[in-house]
Amino acid sequence: MATQAVSFSGNLKKAVAGIKRINIEGLRWRVFDAKGQVLGRLASQLSTVLQAKDKPTYCPNRDDGDICIVLNAKDIGITGRKLTDKVYHWHTGYVGHLKERSLKDQMAKDPTEVIRKAVWRMLPSNNLRDDRDRKLRIFEGSEHPFGDKPLEPFVMPPRTVREMRPRARRAMIRAQKKAEQAENGGAEVKKGKKRTTVTQV
């Protein structure tokens, strides 16, 4: 299934930089839609595809990973309090010039770097890391200049949600019963093991 891209209005030179250095013969062009996806889960899938771990011919010393195109990077989902708590650090090389930037500020400045750094840190640090990083193309919106390629949309695997622990389930049931009794106007009085309900008139 090939999806035609709309006219690309971004920096074309930056978008196609390094493509000629990649041997794209026999590789697939996989399209990831980052809209609403959790950052870490998307990055782990990208690193798996870039390392070709989803292929039966996987070999750790060969670079057989497919080319990944990530769209809608500005709509990536961040869980918890990472927007304010997660901080990126770097050093300029001058004495005392240790810089830092929060995830919220980085998303406002360049959301593509957020996904790139997450994937970069999931790849094994060896000689193939740079070549695998060149196969990752990230765009803020839905526009990209690779509409003439045979694109394949990547379907994210369904999330397996763990069942609630018994203690948490019991606490939730107790909270629901308490809320129902508060709505009905009854107050629960505990006396040992017996419970009597006193209705308010």
PDB file of C-alpha atoms in Angstrom:
ATOM      1  CA  MET A   1       0.000   0.000   0.000  1.00  0.00           C
ATOM      2  CA  ALA A   2       1.665   3.210  -1.166  1.00  0.00           C
ATOM      3  CA  THR A   3       0.486   6.459   0.347  1.00  0.00           C
ATOM      4  CA  GLN A   4       1.137   9.594  -1.648  1.00  0.00           C
ATOM      5  CA  ALA A   5       2.704  12.408   0.344  1.00  0.00           C
ATOM      6  CA  VAL A   6       1.526  15.955  -0.033  1.00  0.00           C
ATOM      7  CA  SER A   7       3.929  18.614  -1.297  1.00  0.00           C
ATOM      8  CA  PHE A   8       6.802  18.944   1.169  1.00  0.00           C
ATOM      9  CA  SER A   9       7.318  22.494   2.421  1.00  0.00           C
ATOM     10  CA  GLY A  10      10.104  21.806   4.939  1.00  0.00           C
ATOM     11  CA  ASN A  11      13.877  21.727   4.599  1.00  0.00           C
ATOM     12  CA  LEU A  12      14.350  19.268   1.726  1.00  0.00           C
ATOM     13  CA  LYS A  13      18.142  19.232   2.033  1.00  0.00           C
ATOM     14  CA  LYS A  14      17.937  18.170   5.670  1.00  0.00           C
ATOM     15  CA  ALA A  15      15.168  15.649   4.975  1.00  0.00           C
ATOM     16  CA  VAL A  16      17.143  13.678   2.385  1.00  0.00           C
ATOM     17  CA  ALA A  17      20.612  14.165   3.891  1.00  0.00           C
ATOM     18  CA  GLY A  18      22.627  10.957   4.007  1.00  0.00           C
ATOM     19  CA  ILE A  19      20.152   8.884   1.962  1.00  0.00           C
ATOM     20  CA  LYS A  20      22.758   8.263  -0.762  1.00  0.00           C
ATOM     21  CA  ARG A  21      25.079   6.683   1.803  1.00  0.00           C
ATOM     22  CA  ILE A  22      22.479   4.004   2.585  1.00  0.00           C
ATOM     23  CA  ASN A  23      22.236   0.838   0.511  1.00  0.00           C
ATOM     24  CA  ILE A  24      18.445   0.846   0.128  1.00  0.00           C
ATOM     25  CA  GLU A  25      18.292  -2.161  -2.194  1.00  0.00           C
ATOM     26  CA  GLY A  26      15.854  -4.719  -0.805  1.00  0.00           C
ATOM     27  CA  LEU A  27      14.777  -2.512   2.119  1.00  0.00           C
ATOM     28  CA  ARG A  28      11.210  -1.567   2.936  1.00  0.00           C
ATOM     29  CA  TRP A  29      10.001   1.987   3.624  1.00  0.00           C
ATOM     30  CA  ARG A  30       7.975   1.790   6.859  1.00  0.00           C
ATOM     31  CA  VAL A  31       5.760   4.712   7.891  1.00  0.00           C
ATOM     32  CA  PHE A  32       5.049   5.303  11.598  1.00  0.00           C
ATOM     33  CA  ASP A  33       2.305   7.682  12.717  1.00  0.00           C
ATOM     34  CA  ALA A  34       3.358   9.154  16.080  1.00  0.00           C
ATOM     35  CA  LYS A  35       0.038  10.851  16.750  1.00  0.00           C
ATOM     36  CA  GLY A  36      -1.179   9.763  20.180  1.00  0.00           C
ATOM     37  CA  GLN A  37       1.593   7.160  20.592  1.00  0.00           C
ATOM     38  CA  VAL A  38       3.573   6.910  23.828  1.00  0.00           C
ATOM     39  CA  LEU A  39       7.161   8.071  23.292  1.00  0.00           C
ATOM     40  CA  GLY A  40       8.963   5.074  24.808  1.00  0.00           C
ATOM     41  CA  ARG A  41       6.756   2.442  23.165  1.00  0.00           C
ATOM     42  CA  LEU A  42       7.153   4.055  19.753  1.00  0.00           C
ATOM     43  CA  ALA A  43      10.931   4.367  20.202  1.00  0.00           C
ATOM     44  CA  SER A  44      11.272   0.692  21.137  1.00  0.00           C
ATOM     45  CA  GLN A  45       9.378  -0.358  17.994  1.00  0.00           C
ATOM     46  CA  LEU A  46      11.540   1.943  15.868  1.00  0.00           C
ATOM     47  CA  SER A  47      14.758   0.525  17.325  1.00  0.00           C
ATOM     48  CA  THR A  48      13.494  -3.018  16.667  1.00  0.00           C
ATOM     49  CA  VAL A  49      12.768  -2.239  12.998  1.00  0.00           C
ATOM     50  CA  LEU A  50      16.048  -0.329  12.517  1.00  0.00           C
ATOM     51  CA  GLN A  51      18.030  -3.308  13.858  1.00  0.00           C
ATOM     52  CA  ALA A  52      15.973  -5.750  11.696  1.00  0.00           C
ATOM     53  CA  LYS A  53      15.007  -7.716  14.794  1.00  0.00           C
ATOM     54  CA  ASP A  54      11.545  -8.206  13.307  1.00  0.00           C
ATOM     55  CA  LYS A  55      13.030 -10.225  10.418  1.00  0.00           C
ATOM     56  CA  PRO A  56      13.889 -13.945  10.514  1.00  0.00           C
ATOM     57  CA  THR A  57      17.240 -13.088   8.882  1.00  0.00           C
ATOM     58  CA  TYR A  58      18.389 -10.934  11.817  1.00  0.00           C
ATOM     59  CA  CYS A  59      22.126 -10.907  12.369  1.00  0.00           C
ATOM     60  CA  PRO A  60      23.708  -8.554  14.948  1.00  0.00           C
ATOM     61  CA  ASN A  61      26.717  -7.691  12.767  1.00  0.00           C
ATOM     62  CA  ARG A  62      24.699  -6.752   9.645  1.00  0.00           C
ATOM     63  CA  ASP A  63      22.697  -3.610   8.974  1.00  0.00           C
ATOM     64  CA  ASP A  64      19.535  -5.012   7.380  1.00  0.00           C
ATOM     65  CA  GLY A  65      17.012  -2.726   9.080  1.00  0.00           C
ATOM     66  CA  ASP A  66      14.277  -1.025   7.103  1.00  0.00           C
ATOM     67  CA  ILE A  67      13.983   2.720   6.537  1.00  0.00           C
ATOM     68  CA  CYS A  68      11.597   4.301   9.058  1.00  0.00           C
ATOM     69  CA  ILE A  69       9.614   7.475   8.377  1.00  0.00           C
ATOM     70  CA  VAL A  70       7.966   8.986  11.463  1.00  0.00           C
ATOM     71  CA  LEU A  71       5.151  11.489  10.925  1.00  0.00           C
ATOM     72  CA  ASN A  72       3.348  13.871  13.325  1.00  0.00           C
ATOM     73  CA  ALA A  73       6.212  14.055  15.809  1.00  0.00           C
ATOM     74  CA  LYS A  74       4.671  17.119  17.439  1.00  0.00           C
ATOM     75  CA  ASP A  75       1.647  15.039  18.535  1.00  0.00           C
ATOM     76  CA  ILE A  76       3.630  12.391  20.432  1.00  0.00           C
ATOM     77  CA  GLY A  77       2.164  11.344  23.778  1.00  0.00           C
ATOM     78  CA  ILE A  78       4.104  11.851  27.025  1.00  0.00           C
ATOM     79  CA  THR A  79       2.985  10.018  30.167  1.00  0.00           C
ATOM     80  CA  GLY A  80       3.347  11.016  33.801  1.00  0.00           C
ATOM     81  CA  ARG A  81       5.219  14.193  34.739  1.00  0.00           C
ATOM     82  CA  LYS A  82       8.022  13.776  32.211  1.00  0.00           C
ATOM     83  CA  LEU A  83       7.231  17.055  30.456  1.00  0.00           C
ATOM     84  CA  THR A  84       8.596  18.985  33.417  1.00  0.00           C
ATOM     85  CA  ASP A  85      10.745  16.367  35.201  1.00  0.00           C
ATOM     86  CA  LYS A  86      12.738  14.955  32.268  1.00  0.00           C
ATOM     87  CA  VAL A  87      15.792  17.126  31.481  1.00  0.00           C
ATOM     88  CA  TYR A  88      18.313  16.846  28.631  1.00  0.00           C
ATOM     89  CA  HIS A  89      21.914  17.772  29.523  1.00  0.00           C
ATOM     90  CA  TRP A  90      24.834  18.640  27.233  1.00  0.00           C
ATOM     91  CA  HIS A  91      28.148  20.450  27.524  1.00  0.00           C
ATOM     92  CA  THR A  92      29.477  23.046  25.092  1.00  0.00           C
ATOM     93  CA  GLY A  93      33.123  22.271  25.836  1.00  0.00           C
ATOM     94  CA  TYR A  94      33.808  25.538  27.641  1.00  0.00           C
ATOM     95  CA  VAL A  95      34.447  25.599  31.384  1.00  0.00           C
ATOM     96  CA  GLY A  96      31.205  25.717  33.347  1.00  0.00           C
ATOM     97  CA  HIS A  97      28.992  25.567  30.237  1.00  0.00           C
ATOM     98  CA  LEU A  98      26.785  22.663  31.272  1.00  0.00           C
ATOM     99  CA  LYS A  99      23.451  23.257  29.529  1.00  0.00           C
ATOM    100  CA  GLU A 100      20.078  21.725  30.237  1.00  0.00           C
ATOM    101  CA  ARG A 101      16.624  21.812  28.667  1.00  0.00           C
ATOM    102  CA  SER A 102      13.382  20.264  29.868  1.00  0.00           C
ATOM    103  CA  LEU A 103      11.316  17.963  27.675  1.00  0.00           C
ATOM    104  CA  LYS A 104       8.585  20.610  27.437  1.00  0.00           C
ATOM    105  CA  ASP A 105      11.033  23.193  26.073  1.00  0.00           C
ATOM    106  CA  GLN A 106      12.551  20.638  23.678  1.00  0.00           C
ATOM    107  CA  MET A 107       9.091  19.778  22.332  1.00  0.00           C
ATOM    108  CA  ALA A 108       8.478  23.465  21.675  1.00  0.00           C
ATOM    109  CA  LYS A 109      11.887  23.918  20.015  1.00  0.00           C
ATOM    110  CA  ASP A 110      12.217  20.723  17.945  1.00  0.00           C
ATOM    111  CA  PRO A 111       9.963  17.683  18.676  1.00  0.00           C
ATOM    112  CA  THR A 112      11.836  15.525  16.166  1.00  0.00           C
ATOM    113  CA  GLU A 113      14.927  15.520  18.398  1.00  0.00           C
ATOM    114  CA  VAL A 114      12.901  14.027  21.254  1.00  0.00           C
ATOM    115  CA  ILE A 115      12.110  10.894  19.231  1.00  0.00           C
ATOM    116  CA  ARG A 116      15.608  10.767  17.705  1.00  0.00           C
ATOM    117  CA  LYS A 117      17.319  10.825  21.109  1.00  0.00           C
ATOM    118  CA  ALA A 118      14.954   8.208  22.513  1.00  0.00           C
ATOM    119  CA  VAL A 119      15.688   5.836  19.604  1.00  0.00           C
ATOM    120  CA  TRP A 120      19.426   6.661  19.564  1.00  0.00           C
ATOM    121  CA  ARG A 121      19.773   5.636  23.209  1.00  0.00           C
ATOM    122  CA  MET A 122      17.970   2.342  22.550  1.00  0.00           C
ATOM    123  CA  LEU A 123      20.346   1.326  19.753  1.00  0.00           C
ATOM    124  CA  PRO A 124      23.498  -0.616  20.689  1.00  0.00           C
ATOM    125  CA  SER A 125      26.548   1.662  20.652  1.00  0.00           C
ATOM    126  CA  ASN A 126      28.672   0.035  17.960  1.00  0.00           C
ATOM    127  CA  ASN A 127      29.870   0.878  14.429  1.00  0.00           C
ATOM    128  CA  LEU A 128      26.396   0.283  12.946  1.00  0.00           C
ATOM    129  CA  ARG A 129      24.720   2.916  15.111  1.00  0.00           C
ATOM    130  CA  ASP A 130      25.318   5.844  12.731  1.00  0.00           C
ATOM    131  CA  ASP A 131      24.072   3.911   9.693  1.00  0.00           C
ATOM    132  CA  ARG A 132      20.923   2.874  11.542  1.00  0.00           C
ATOM    133  CA  ASP A 133      20.335   6.461  12.624  1.00  0.00           C
ATOM    134  CA  ARG A 134      20.504   7.600   8.976  1.00  0.00           C
ATOM    135  CA  LYS A 135      17.589   5.281   8.172  1.00  0.00           C
ATOM    136  CA  LEU A 136      15.389   7.148  10.650  1.00  0.00           C
ATOM    137  CA  ARG A 137      13.542  10.117   9.106  1.00  0.00           C
ATOM    138  CA  ILE A 138      11.352  12.133  11.482  1.00  0.00           C
ATOM    139  CA  PHE A 139       8.950  14.917  10.474  1.00  0.00           C
ATOM    140  CA  GLU A 140       6.895  17.278  12.650  1.00  0.00           C
ATOM    141  CA  GLY A 141       3.745  17.070  10.523  1.00  0.00           C
ATOM    142  CA  SER A 142       2.275  14.689   7.974  1.00  0.00           C
ATOM    143  CA  GLU A 143       4.343  16.056   5.061  1.00  0.00           C
ATOM    144  CA  HIS A 144       7.384  14.173   3.776  1.00  0.00           C
ATOM    145  CA  PRO A 145       9.319  14.081   0.480  1.00  0.00           C
ATOM    146  CA  PHE A 146       9.242  10.290   0.002  1.00  0.00           C
ATOM    147  CA  GLY A 147       5.865   9.978  -1.722  1.00  0.00           C
ATOM    148  CA  ASP A 148       7.414   8.260  -4.757  1.00  0.00           C
ATOM    149  CA  LYS A 149       8.696   5.335  -2.649  1.00  0.00           C
ATOM    150  CA  PRO A 150       6.726   2.112  -1.952  1.00  0.00           C
ATOM    151  CA  LEU A 151       5.582   3.059   1.548  1.00  0.00           C
ATOM    152  CA  GLU A 152       4.178   0.554   4.035  1.00  0.00           C
ATOM    153  CA  PRO A 153       2.262   1.841   7.077  1.00  0.00           C
ATOM    154  CA  PHE A 154       3.448   0.225  10.305  1.00  0.00           C
ATOM    155  CA  VAL A 155       0.725  -1.008  12.657  1.00  0.00           C
ATOM    156  CA  MET A 156       1.690  -0.714  16.302  1.00  0.00           C
ATOM    157  CA  PRO A 157       1.123  -3.935  18.275  1.00  0.00           C
ATOM    158  CA  PRO A 158      -1.740  -3.811  20.778  1.00  0.00           C
ATOM    159  CA  ARG A 159      -0.845  -2.981  24.339  1.00  0.00           C
ATOM    160  CA  THR A 160      -1.197  -5.868  26.781  1.00  0.00           C
ATOM    161  CA  VAL A 161      -2.646  -4.276  29.880  1.00  0.00           C
ATOM    162  CA  ARG A 162      -1.862  -6.236  33.039  1.00  0.00           C
ATOM    163  CA  GLU A 163      -4.790  -7.279  35.174  1.00  0.00           C
ATOM    164  CA  MET A 164      -5.374  -5.231  38.278  1.00  0.00           C
ATOM    165  CA  ARG A 165      -3.765  -6.611  41.419  1.00  0.00           C
ATOM    166  CA  PRO A 166      -6.247  -8.153  43.905  1.00  0.00           C
ATOM    167  CA  ARG A 167      -5.556  -5.574  46.611  1.00  0.00           C
ATOM    168  CA  ALA A 168      -6.077  -2.676  44.182  1.00  0.00           C
ATOM    169  CA  ARG A 169      -9.241  -4.321  42.850  1.00  0.00           C
ATOM    170  CA  ARG A 170     -10.671  -4.678  46.360  1.00  0.00           C
ATOM    171  CA  ALA A 171      -9.833  -1.042  47.122  1.00  0.00           C
ATOM    172  CA  MET A 172     -11.586   0.058  43.939  1.00  0.00           C
ATOM    173  CA  ILE A 173     -14.691  -2.001  44.789  1.00  0.00           C
ATOM    174  CA  ARG A 174     -14.772  -0.527  48.313  1.00  0.00           C
ATOM    175  CA  ALA A 175     -14.500   2.989  46.890  1.00  0.00           C
ATOM    176  CA  GLN A 176     -17.360   2.287  44.465  1.00  0.00           C
ATOM    177  CA  LYS A 177     -19.581   0.937  47.260  1.00  0.00           C
ATOM    178  CA  LYS A 178     -18.786   3.918  49.435  1.00  0.00           C
ATOM    179  CA  ALA A 179     -19.691   6.286  46.600  1.00  0.00           C
ATOM    180  CA  GLU A 180     -22.992   4.446  46.005  1.00  0.00           C
ATOM    181  CA  GLN A 181     -23.903   4.615  49.677  1.00  0.00           C
ATOM    182  CA  ALA A 182     -23.108   8.327  49.771  1.00  0.00           C
ATOM    183  CA  GLU A 183     -25.457   8.859  46.811  1.00  0.00           C
ATOM    184  CA  ASN A 184     -28.248   6.842  48.474  1.00  0.00           C
ATOM    185  CA  GLY A 185     -27.960   8.915  51.650  1.00  0.00           C
ATOM    186  CA  GLY A 186     -26.919   6.053  53.935  1.00  0.00           C
ATOM    187  CA  ALA A 187     -23.999   6.176  56.389  1.00  0.00           C
ATOM    188  CA  GLU A 188     -22.153   2.972  57.174  1.00  0.00           C
ATOM    189  CA  VAL A 189     -21.353   2.244  60.816  1.00  0.00           C
ATOM    190  CA  LYS A 190     -18.747  -0.433  61.615  1.00  0.00           C
ATOM    191  CA  LYS A 191     -19.117  -2.548  64.805  1.00  0.00           C
ATOM    192  CA  GLY A 192     -16.603  -5.370  64.791  1.00  0.00           C
ATOM    193  CA  LYS A 193     -17.424  -7.832  62.063  1.00  0.00           C
ATOM    194  CA  LYS A 194     -21.036  -6.762  61.757  1.00  0.00           C
ATOM    195  CA  ARG A 195     -22.034  -3.772  59.690  1.00  0.00           C
ATOM    196  CA  THR A 196     -25.262  -1.917  60.214  1.00  0.00           C
ATOM    197  CA  THR A 197     -26.580   0.742  57.902  1.00  0.00           C
ATOM    198  CA  VAL A 198     -28.151   3.776  59.548  1.00  0.00           C
ATOM    199  CA  THR A 199     -30.475   5.628  57.215  1.00  0.00           C
ATOM    200  CA  GLN A 200     -30.753   9.368  57.581  1.00  0.00           C
ATOM    201  CA  VAL A 201     -34.311  10.715  57.687  1.00  0.00           C
TER     202      VAL A 201
END
